[in-house]
Short mmCIF file of C-alpha atoms and ligand atoms in Angstrom, two decimals:
data_model
loop_
_atom_site.label_atom_id
_atom_site.label_comp_id
_atom_site.label_asym_id
_atom_site.label_seq_id
_atom_site.Cartn_x
_atom_site.Cartn_y
_atom_site.Cartn_z
CA MET A 902 128.48 123.16 127.72
CA ASN A 903 126.28 119.89 129.62
CA LEU A 904 125.33 117.86 127.09
CA THR A 905 123.88 114.97 128.94
CA ILE A 906 120.51 113.79 128.22
CA THR A 907 118.36 114.55 131.05
CA ASP A 908 114.76 114.14 129.59
CA VAL A 909 113.11 111.95 126.98
CA THR A 910 109.84 112.55 125.87
CA LEU A 911 107.68 110.15 123.54
CA THR A 912 104.30 111.59 121.77
CA PRO A 913 102.45 109.24 119.71
CA ILE A 914 99.95 111.14 117.53
CA LEU A 915 97.33 110.74 114.79
CA VAL A 916 97.43 113.32 112.03
CA ALA A 917 95.06 113.42 109.15
CA ASP A 918 95.44 111.93 106.07
CA PRO A 919 93.43 111.77 102.69
CA PRO A 920 91.81 108.85 101.17
CA LEU A 921 94.74 107.98 99.19
CA LEU A 922 94.68 104.77 96.95
CA ASN A 923 97.45 102.09 96.55
CA THR A 924 97.68 98.30 95.58
CA GLN A 925 96.86 97.50 99.14
CA GLY A 926 93.81 99.77 99.75
CA VAL A 927 93.41 103.64 100.62
CA HIS A 928 94.95 105.26 103.65
CA GLN A 929 93.15 105.66 106.94
CA PRO A 930 91.90 109.07 107.84
CA TYR A 931 94.52 109.38 110.46
CA THR A 932 97.76 108.10 110.63
CA PRO A 933 100.10 107.35 113.23
CA ARG A 934 103.35 109.07 113.87
CA LEU A 935 105.33 109.27 116.99
CA ILE A 936 107.53 112.41 117.97
CA VAL A 937 110.83 112.12 120.05
CA GLU A 938 112.23 114.92 122.21
CA VAL A 939 115.46 114.58 123.96
CA GLU A 940 116.55 117.53 126.51
CA THR A 941 120.26 117.76 127.84
CA ALA A 942 120.98 119.31 131.11
CA ASP A 943 121.43 122.54 129.85
CA GLY A 944 117.71 122.78 128.84
CA VAL A 945 118.35 122.77 124.97
CA THR A 946 115.38 120.52 123.49
CA GLY A 947 116.03 118.62 120.43
CA VAL A 948 113.19 117.01 118.29
CA GLY A 949 112.76 113.86 115.89
CA GLU A 950 109.96 112.03 114.25
CA THR A 951 109.41 108.27 112.98
CA TYR A 952 106.74 105.84 112.24
CA GLY A 953 104.36 105.57 115.06
CA ASP A 954 102.23 102.20 115.00
CA ALA A 955 102.50 99.94 117.97
CA LYS A 956 105.30 97.86 117.41
CA TYR A 957 107.64 101.03 116.93
CA LEU A 958 106.47 102.53 120.18
CA GLU A 959 106.68 99.56 122.04
CA LEU A 960 110.54 99.71 120.96
CA ALA A 961 110.80 103.32 121.78
CA ARG A 962 109.60 103.08 125.17
CA PRO A 963 112.41 101.12 126.62
CA PHE A 964 115.35 102.63 124.11
CA ALA A 965 113.85 106.02 125.53
CA GLU A 966 114.72 105.07 129.10
CA ARG A 967 117.84 103.73 128.29
CA LEU A 968 119.28 107.33 127.01
CA LYS A 969 118.79 109.17 130.41
CA GLY A 970 122.55 109.99 131.22
CA ARG A 971 123.97 109.56 127.75
CA GLN A 972 125.52 112.36 125.66
CA VAL A 973 123.41 113.81 122.97
CA SER A 974 126.80 113.89 121.11
CA ASP A 975 127.21 109.92 120.95
CA LEU A 976 125.31 109.24 118.26
CA ASN A 977 127.09 105.98 117.42
CA GLY A 978 126.03 104.53 121.28
CA LEU A 979 122.46 104.89 119.89
CA PHE A 980 123.11 101.69 118.05
CA THR A 981 124.46 99.98 120.92
CA VAL A 982 121.50 101.26 122.80
CA ALA A 983 119.01 99.64 120.19
CA ASP A 984 120.60 96.12 120.13
CA GLN A 985 119.80 96.03 123.84
CA VAL A 986 116.05 96.56 123.10
CA ALA A 987 114.12 93.25 123.09
CA VAL A 988 112.09 92.81 119.70
CA ASP A 989 108.80 90.62 120.27
CA ALA A 990 108.95 87.78 118.21
CA SER A 991 105.38 88.28 116.88
CA ARG A 992 106.39 91.57 115.34
CA VAL A 993 108.41 89.91 112.69
CA GLU A 994 106.73 86.79 112.04
CA ASN A 995 104.92 87.95 108.74
CA ALA A 996 108.29 89.45 107.47
CA VAL A 997 106.86 92.20 105.85
CA ASP A 998 105.58 95.89 106.52
CA VAL A 999 102.20 97.30 105.81
CA GLY A 1000 101.39 94.73 103.53
CA GLY A 1001 105.30 94.97 102.23
CA LEU A 1002 104.96 98.66 101.55
CA ARG A 1003 108.03 99.18 103.35
CA GLY A 1004 109.97 96.20 102.35
CA VAL A 1005 111.35 93.15 104.56
CA GLN A 1006 110.73 93.30 108.33
CA THR A 1007 113.19 92.66 110.88
CA ALA A 1008 114.07 92.90 114.36
CA ASP A 1009 117.12 95.17 113.16
CA LYS A 1010 114.85 97.04 110.87
CA LEU A 1011 112.21 98.05 113.80
CA ARG A 1012 115.33 99.35 115.96
CA LEU A 1013 116.63 101.51 113.41
CA SER A 1014 113.31 102.79 112.82
CA VAL A 1015 113.33 103.78 116.56
CA VAL A 1016 116.95 104.75 116.38
CA SER A 1017 116.30 107.04 113.21
CA GLY A 1018 113.50 109.33 115.56
CA PHE A 1019 116.51 109.54 118.77
CA GLU A 1020 119.16 110.22 115.89
CA VAL A 1021 117.61 113.41 114.53
CA ALA A 1022 116.34 114.80 118.02
CA CYS A 1023 119.98 114.14 118.79
CA LEU A 1024 121.44 116.29 116.21
CA ASP A 1025 118.88 118.70 116.75
CA ALA A 1026 119.47 118.99 120.03
CA LEU A 1027 123.58 118.96 119.73
CA GLY A 1028 122.93 121.47 116.74
CA LYS A 1029 120.90 123.86 119.18
CA ALA A 1030 123.99 123.51 121.79
CA LEU A 1031 126.96 124.30 119.10
CA GLY A 1032 124.65 126.69 117.34
CA LEU A 1033 125.30 124.49 114.19
CA PRO A 1034 122.70 123.10 111.82
CA VAL A 1035 122.44 119.51 111.34
CA HIS A 1036 123.97 119.52 107.74
CA THR A 1037 127.13 121.03 108.99
CA LEU A 1038 127.19 118.18 111.94
CA LEU A 1039 126.58 115.96 108.67
CA GLY A 1040 129.63 116.89 107.24
CA GLY A 1041 128.34 120.30 105.27
CA LYS A 1042 125.96 121.27 102.91
CA VAL A 1043 126.38 121.06 99.18
CA ARG A 1044 123.45 122.80 97.83
CA ASP A 1045 121.67 125.35 98.98
CA ALA A 1046 117.59 123.67 98.27
CA VAL A 1047 116.90 120.37 97.83
CA GLU A 1048 114.51 119.15 95.07
CA TYR A 1049 111.51 117.15 95.62
CA SER A 1050 108.70 115.60 93.37
CA ALA A 1051 105.11 115.83 93.12
CA TYR A 1052 103.72 112.82 94.46
CA LEU A 1053 100.46 111.87 92.92
CA PHE A 1054 97.70 109.66 93.96
CA TYR A 1055 94.71 108.13 92.82
CA LYS A 1056 92.19 109.41 95.59
CA TRP A 1057 88.79 109.46 96.09
CA ALA A 1058 87.31 112.92 96.97
CA HIS A 1059 86.19 111.96 100.30
CA HIS A 1060 86.92 109.11 102.93
CA PRO A 1061 84.32 106.76 103.18
CA GLN A 1062 80.47 107.94 104.17
CA GLY A 1063 80.20 108.20 108.01
CA VAL A 1064 83.75 108.23 108.53
CA PRO A 1065 85.52 110.89 110.66
CA ALA A 1066 87.69 112.99 108.89
CA GLU A 1067 89.27 116.25 108.22
CA LYS A 1068 88.38 118.18 105.16
CA ASP A 1069 90.57 118.05 101.72
CA ASP A 1070 90.56 120.13 98.90
CA TRP A 1071 92.18 118.32 96.61
CA GLY A 1072 89.09 116.75 95.22
CA ALA A 1073 88.96 112.90 93.46
CA ALA A 1074 91.84 111.69 91.14
CA VAL A 1075 90.59 108.34 89.16
CA ASP A 1076 91.60 108.69 86.06
CA PRO A 1077 94.20 109.94 83.72
CA ALA A 1078 92.08 113.95 83.35
CA GLY A 1079 92.01 113.65 87.51
CA VAL A 1080 95.63 112.87 87.81
CA VAL A 1081 96.75 115.56 85.38
CA GLU A 1082 94.45 118.07 87.15
CA GLN A 1083 96.08 116.85 90.51
CA ALA A 1084 99.83 117.27 89.20
CA ARG A 1085 98.65 121.15 88.00
CA ARG A 1086 97.99 121.88 91.28
CA PHE A 1087 101.05 120.51 92.83
CA THR A 1088 102.91 122.52 90.32
CA GLU A 1089 100.75 126.04 91.04
CA ARG A 1090 101.33 125.28 94.92
CA TYR A 1091 104.64 124.06 95.16
CA GLY A 1092 106.52 124.61 91.75
CA PHE A 1093 107.27 120.90 91.50
CA THR A 1094 108.47 119.82 88.17
CA SER A 1095 109.02 116.26 88.36
CA PHE A 1096 106.30 113.81 88.84
CA LYS A 1097 105.37 110.21 90.91
CA LEU A 1098 102.42 108.22 90.19
CA LYS A 1099 101.38 106.03 93.17
CA GLY A 1100 100.23 102.73 90.85
CA GLY A 1101 98.90 99.31 91.56
CA VAL A 1102 95.90 100.89 91.96
CA PHE A 1103 94.21 100.59 88.50
CA PRO A 1104 94.60 97.78 85.85
CA PRO A 1105 97.92 98.90 84.14
CA ALA A 1106 96.37 100.09 80.59
CA GLU A 1107 94.16 102.54 82.53
CA GLU A 1108 97.60 103.54 84.72
CA ILE A 1109 99.67 104.02 81.68
CA ALA A 1110 97.15 106.05 80.20
CA ALA A 1111 97.63 108.54 83.01
CA VAL A 1112 101.75 108.63 82.77
CA ARG A 1113 100.61 109.25 78.82
CA ALA A 1114 98.40 112.30 79.77
CA LEU A 1115 100.93 113.55 82.42
CA ALA A 1116 103.53 113.40 79.45
CA GLU A 1117 101.51 115.14 77.24
CA ALA A 1118 100.73 117.92 79.73
CA PHE A 1119 104.21 118.39 80.81
CA PRO A 1120 106.69 117.57 77.95
CA GLY A 1121 110.11 116.85 78.77
CA HIS A 1122 109.19 116.70 82.80
CA PRO A 1123 110.79 113.39 84.74
CA LEU A 1124 107.95 110.98 85.42
CA ARG A 1125 107.67 107.48 87.39
CA LEU A 1126 105.32 105.26 88.05
CA ASP A 1127 105.45 103.15 91.57
CA PRO A 1128 102.93 100.22 91.22
CA ASN A 1129 104.78 98.94 94.83
CA GLY A 1130 105.30 95.50 93.25
CA ALA A 1131 102.02 94.93 92.13
CA TRP A 1132 102.85 93.28 88.61
CA SER A 1133 104.35 90.37 87.20
CA VAL A 1134 107.52 90.31 85.43
CA GLU A 1135 105.89 90.15 81.99
CA THR A 1136 103.85 92.85 83.01
CA SER A 1137 106.47 95.04 83.94
CA VAL A 1138 108.24 94.66 81.02
CA GLU A 1139 105.33 95.30 79.11
CA VAL A 1140 104.94 98.75 81.09
CA ALA A 1141 108.58 99.81 80.49
CA ARG A 1142 108.20 99.22 76.78
CA GLU A 1143 105.14 101.27 76.80
CA LEU A 1144 106.57 104.03 78.81
CA GLY A 1145 110.22 103.79 78.09
CA ASP A 1146 110.56 107.35 76.09
CA VAL A 1147 108.81 109.04 79.08
CA LEU A 1148 109.81 107.49 82.53
CA GLU A 1149 112.81 108.56 84.37
CA TYR A 1150 112.59 105.37 86.15
CA LEU A 1151 110.15 102.47 87.10
CA GLU A 1152 109.73 101.87 90.79
CA ASP A 1153 109.31 98.74 92.07
CA PRO A 1154 107.35 97.58 89.75
CA ALA A 1155 108.00 93.95 90.53
CA LEU A 1156 108.33 92.10 94.18
CA GLY A 1157 111.90 91.05 95.00
CA THR A 1158 115.21 91.45 93.90
CA PRO A 1159 115.18 88.37 91.40
CA ALA A 1160 111.92 89.99 89.95
CA MET A 1161 113.34 93.01 89.80
CA ALA A 1162 116.57 91.60 88.15
CA GLU A 1163 114.54 89.91 85.77
CA VAL A 1164 112.90 93.02 84.55
CA ALA A 1165 115.98 95.09 84.81
CA ALA A 1166 117.62 92.75 82.26
CA ARG A 1167 115.11 93.03 80.05
CA THR A 1168 114.16 96.74 79.37
CA GLY A 1169 116.44 99.79 79.21
CA VAL A 1170 114.19 101.84 81.68
CA PRO A 1171 116.06 102.00 84.99
CA LEU A 1172 114.56 100.72 88.29
CA ALA A 1173 114.07 102.32 91.79
CA THR A 1174 113.50 100.89 94.81
CA ASN A 1175 111.96 101.48 98.30
CA MET A 1176 110.74 97.51 98.74
CA CYS A 1177 113.29 95.06 97.33
CA VAL A 1178 116.60 97.23 98.97
CA THR A 1179 115.72 98.44 102.37
CA THR A 1180 118.47 97.51 104.56
CA PHE A 1181 122.41 96.93 104.47
CA ALA A 1182 121.78 93.19 104.19
CA GLU A 1183 119.68 93.76 100.98
CA ILE A 1184 122.54 95.51 99.30
CA ARG A 1185 124.73 93.18 98.20
CA GLU A 1186 122.41 90.68 96.15
CA ALA A 1187 120.44 93.39 94.15
CA PHE A 1188 123.47 95.66 93.32
CA THR A 1189 125.57 92.52 92.19
CA LYS A 1190 122.45 91.28 89.85
CA GLY A 1191 121.94 94.84 88.32
CA ALA A 1192 118.42 94.82 90.09
CA VAL A 1193 118.27 98.13 90.77
CA GLN A 1194 119.81 101.18 89.29
CA VAL A 1195 117.78 103.69 91.92
CA VAL A 1196 117.73 103.32 96.01
CA LEU A 1197 115.24 105.31 97.77
CA SER A 1198 116.49 105.79 101.06
CA ASP A 1199 113.96 106.40 103.87
CA HIS A 1200 116.12 107.85 107.03
CA HIS A 1201 113.53 106.16 109.24
CA TYR A 1202 113.95 102.71 108.50
CA TRP A 1203 117.63 102.90 107.28
CA GLY A 1204 118.49 104.11 110.77
CA GLY A 1205 118.95 107.95 110.27
CA LEU A 1206 120.86 110.57 108.59
CA ARG A 1207 124.31 109.18 109.35
CA ASN A 1208 123.29 105.60 107.96
CA THR A 1209 121.59 107.34 104.67
CA GLN A 1210 125.01 108.93 104.04
CA GLN A 1211 126.82 105.67 104.25
CA LEU A 1212 124.18 104.35 101.96
CA ALA A 1213 124.68 106.99 99.20
CA ALA A 1214 128.51 105.84 99.86
CA VAL A 1215 127.77 102.29 98.94
CA CYS A 1216 125.21 103.25 96.08
CA ARG A 1217 128.15 105.80 94.77
CA THR A 1218 130.82 102.85 94.76
CA PHE A 1219 128.42 100.70 92.81
CA GLY A 1220 127.26 103.64 90.37
CA VAL A 1221 123.68 103.13 91.48
CA GLY A 1222 121.82 106.10 92.14
CA VAL A 1223 120.15 107.42 95.49
CA SER A 1224 117.53 109.58 96.39
CA MET A 1225 114.45 109.53 99.03
CA HIS A 1226 111.35 107.41 99.76
CA SER A 1227 108.78 109.45 101.78
CA ASN A 1228 105.85 108.02 103.82
CA THR A 1229 102.87 110.50 105.60
CA HIS A 1230 105.83 112.27 107.40
CA LEU A 1231 105.53 115.51 108.81
CA GLY A 1232 107.57 119.08 109.20
CA ILE A 1233 110.36 117.58 111.41
CA SER A 1234 111.08 114.44 108.94
CA LEU A 1235 111.07 117.01 105.93
CA ALA A 1236 113.44 118.95 107.88
CA ALA A 1237 115.97 116.08 108.53
CA MET A 1238 115.34 114.64 105.19
CA THR A 1239 116.41 118.17 103.59
CA HIS A 1240 119.62 118.46 106.19
CA VAL A 1241 120.63 114.93 104.94
CA ALA A 1242 119.95 115.32 101.12
CA ALA A 1243 121.87 118.71 101.16
CA THR A 1244 125.11 116.77 102.38
CA VAL A 1245 124.64 113.84 99.44
CA PRO A 1246 127.23 114.89 96.59
CA ASP A 1247 125.32 112.66 93.71
CA LEU A 1248 121.74 113.44 94.37
CA HIS A 1249 120.47 113.48 90.82
CA HIS A 1250 116.59 112.74 91.26
CA ALA A 1251 113.86 115.28 93.27
CA CYS A 1252 113.54 113.13 96.53
CA ASP A 1253 109.80 112.41 97.27
CA SER A 1254 107.68 113.80 100.04
CA HIS A 1255 104.33 113.18 101.09
CA TYR A 1256 104.36 116.31 103.13
CA PRO A 1257 101.96 118.12 100.92
CA TRP A 1258 99.23 115.60 101.64
CA GLN A 1259 99.68 116.32 105.22
CA SER A 1260 97.71 119.12 106.16
CA GLU A 1261 98.48 118.97 109.98
CA ASP A 1262 102.14 119.68 111.26
CA VAL A 1263 103.47 119.60 114.75
CA LEU A 1264 105.33 122.69 114.04
CA THR A 1265 104.63 126.63 114.91
CA GLU A 1266 105.55 127.41 111.19
CA ARG A 1267 105.27 124.98 107.97
CA LEU A 1268 108.26 123.99 105.73
CA THR A 1269 107.64 125.32 102.25
CA PHE A 1270 108.37 124.34 98.88
CA GLU A 1271 109.71 126.91 96.41
CA GLY A 1272 110.22 126.06 92.70
CA GLY A 1273 109.74 122.62 94.36
CA LYS A 1274 112.47 122.78 96.39
CA VAL A 1275 112.95 123.17 100.47
CA ALA A 1276 115.86 125.49 101.19
CA VAL A 1277 118.33 124.17 103.58
CA SER A 1278 118.10 125.33 106.86
CA ASP A 1279 121.23 127.38 108.23
CA ALA A 1280 119.52 127.87 111.45
CA PRO A 1281 121.07 125.86 114.41
CA GLY A 1282 119.41 122.29 114.88
CA LEU A 1283 116.85 121.53 112.19
CA GLY A 1284 115.65 124.89 112.27
CA VAL A 1285 112.00 123.69 113.34
CA GLU A 1286 110.28 124.74 116.04
CA LEU A 1287 107.35 122.09 117.91
CA ASP A 1288 103.92 123.86 118.58
CA ARG A 1289 103.18 122.30 121.68
CA GLU A 1290 99.29 123.28 121.38
CA ARG A 1291 99.03 121.52 117.99
CA LEU A 1292 100.89 118.43 119.41
CA ALA A 1293 99.04 118.03 122.29
CA VAL A 1294 95.59 118.22 120.08
CA LEU A 1295 97.03 115.47 117.91
CA HIS A 1296 98.23 113.23 120.98
CA ARG A 1297 94.48 113.80 122.17
CA ARG A 1298 93.35 112.43 119.08
CA TRP A 1299 95.65 109.24 119.56
CA LEU A 1300 94.41 108.98 123.35
CA ASP A 1301 90.97 108.95 122.14
CA ASP A 1302 91.39 106.62 119.38
CA ASP A 1303 89.99 103.03 120.37
CA GLY A 1304 93.30 101.65 118.96
CA THR A 1305 91.83 101.25 115.24
CA LEU A 1306 94.03 103.76 113.91
CA ARG A 1307 97.09 103.45 116.18
CA ASP A 1308 98.58 101.24 113.32
CA ARG A 1309 98.38 101.71 109.93
CA ASP A 1310 95.99 99.28 107.56
CA ASP A 1311 95.21 100.55 104.46
CA ALA A 1312 93.23 97.03 103.55
CA ALA A 1313 90.77 97.77 106.82
CA ALA A 1314 90.22 101.24 105.63
CA MET A 1315 89.62 100.04 102.21
CA ARG A 1316 86.95 97.62 103.36
CA ILE A 1317 84.91 100.15 105.04
CA ALA A 1318 83.89 100.93 101.50
CA ASP A 1319 84.33 97.61 99.77
CA PRO A 1320 83.38 94.86 102.28
CA ALA A 1321 84.82 91.84 100.24
CA TRP A 1322 88.06 93.44 99.87
CA VAL A 1323 91.25 91.60 100.88
CA THR A 1324 94.88 92.31 100.30
CA PRO A 1325 95.38 91.72 96.81
CA SER A 1326 97.92 88.43 96.52
CA MET A 1327 100.80 89.51 94.27
CA PRO A 1328 101.34 90.07 91.40
CA ARG A 1329 98.09 91.52 91.14
CA TRP A 1330 98.25 92.21 87.01
O1 GLR B 1309 106.55 102.98 97.95
C1 GLR B 1309 106.37 103.90 98.11
O2 GLR B 1309 107.12 104.99 97.61
C2 GLR B 1309 105.63 103.56 99.48
O3 GLR B 1309 105.51 103.20 99.88
C3 GLR B 1309 105.42 105.63 99.94
C4 GLR B 1309 104.04 105.42 100.63
O4 GLR B 1309 103.80 104.40 101.86
C5 GLR B 1309 102.83 105.24 99.70
O5 GLR B 1309 102.74 104.21 98.81
C6 GLR B 1309 101.65 104.94 100.77
O6 GLR B 1309 101.86 105.79 101.80
O7 GLR B 1309 100.20 104.77 100.46
MG1 MG B 1310 108.02 103.00 96.33
#
């Protein structure tokens, strides 16, 4: 068996995204993703996926060049390769990513986001070459299915008038009744039993009312609210007081570890984060201050599936829970998330997934949720197959774009509807 990497292909694409609202603005009609393929000397291929904005693509290109001639099994070597790739200083000047939605932005984190796409592609190829599923390469599954939560968003029925977009059949959700209706459809279509509402969009009282309406419609079901750091400490404590009896956790109510620690000290509601702990370097301060009770790993920016397992081990050591964050990903990443989540022993919270919002994919067969869970594939590799025609169509869309959609910008999308919109300064409430 020859595991030498002989070819690496990078395909940036634009995928349809509905008008989902968050505290920064609204999703653009198409969002960038990067599809990574590696091929071995034996002709075995592996696929990976990561963020597709220009700053990732510009690192992925030199990274891909350096991979040829290496072994798909040399997963540790990917980090050495990453260290050799220079990051343009202007890419980390503002120190935050997507207005802060993905936490701090450092050169290392950018590199890790690229490593993850290649790591997953290498694991897929290695698994196929050995006839083993990715979860076996990660040490073996401890469950046969991984539970996901319904990721509810305030949303408009359509992207602003005149903006080209794909149709979506979800309708609008801008008030408690709309949120409950969306949740009902999520349960009917996918069987989800826990619900996360993306908040920070409307004044807290409206979002409290929406969560209350969910609690009434789905009594006893785990509920979460995530305003992406849009609230002050006082507001966070107030919301925790109002909703403490129904929340599984509050996610990033306030921005930054010191503020989160203060909120945590003043409420019994557990706090989760995908914003103040997004790198290993941020763990010590957050855990020693008791700022977070659940870390939501995003294998893309934590540097892959094996780093996610390491994060889970650190969390276990500190008695902090672990679950998963999600961002406009496709089926390759859902498969990758499912494989790694299947290997984490103490996963006690349903993982996030945007996948139901992504009507387009690059797989021949979409992954499915049954009873809110994705079955863990035992097929070799990730257990997914690339649909080359679909990939070509979505790549063509990226090629045809004049550059405005190649970098995610929720504030720019909002300005189309509201020209006066500026990225809100935090805390917003
Ligand atoms: O905090 C989170 O869970 C996210 O950042 C998830 C996504 O970025 C979500 O907020 C989005 O895409 O609007
Ligand atoms: Mg979050």
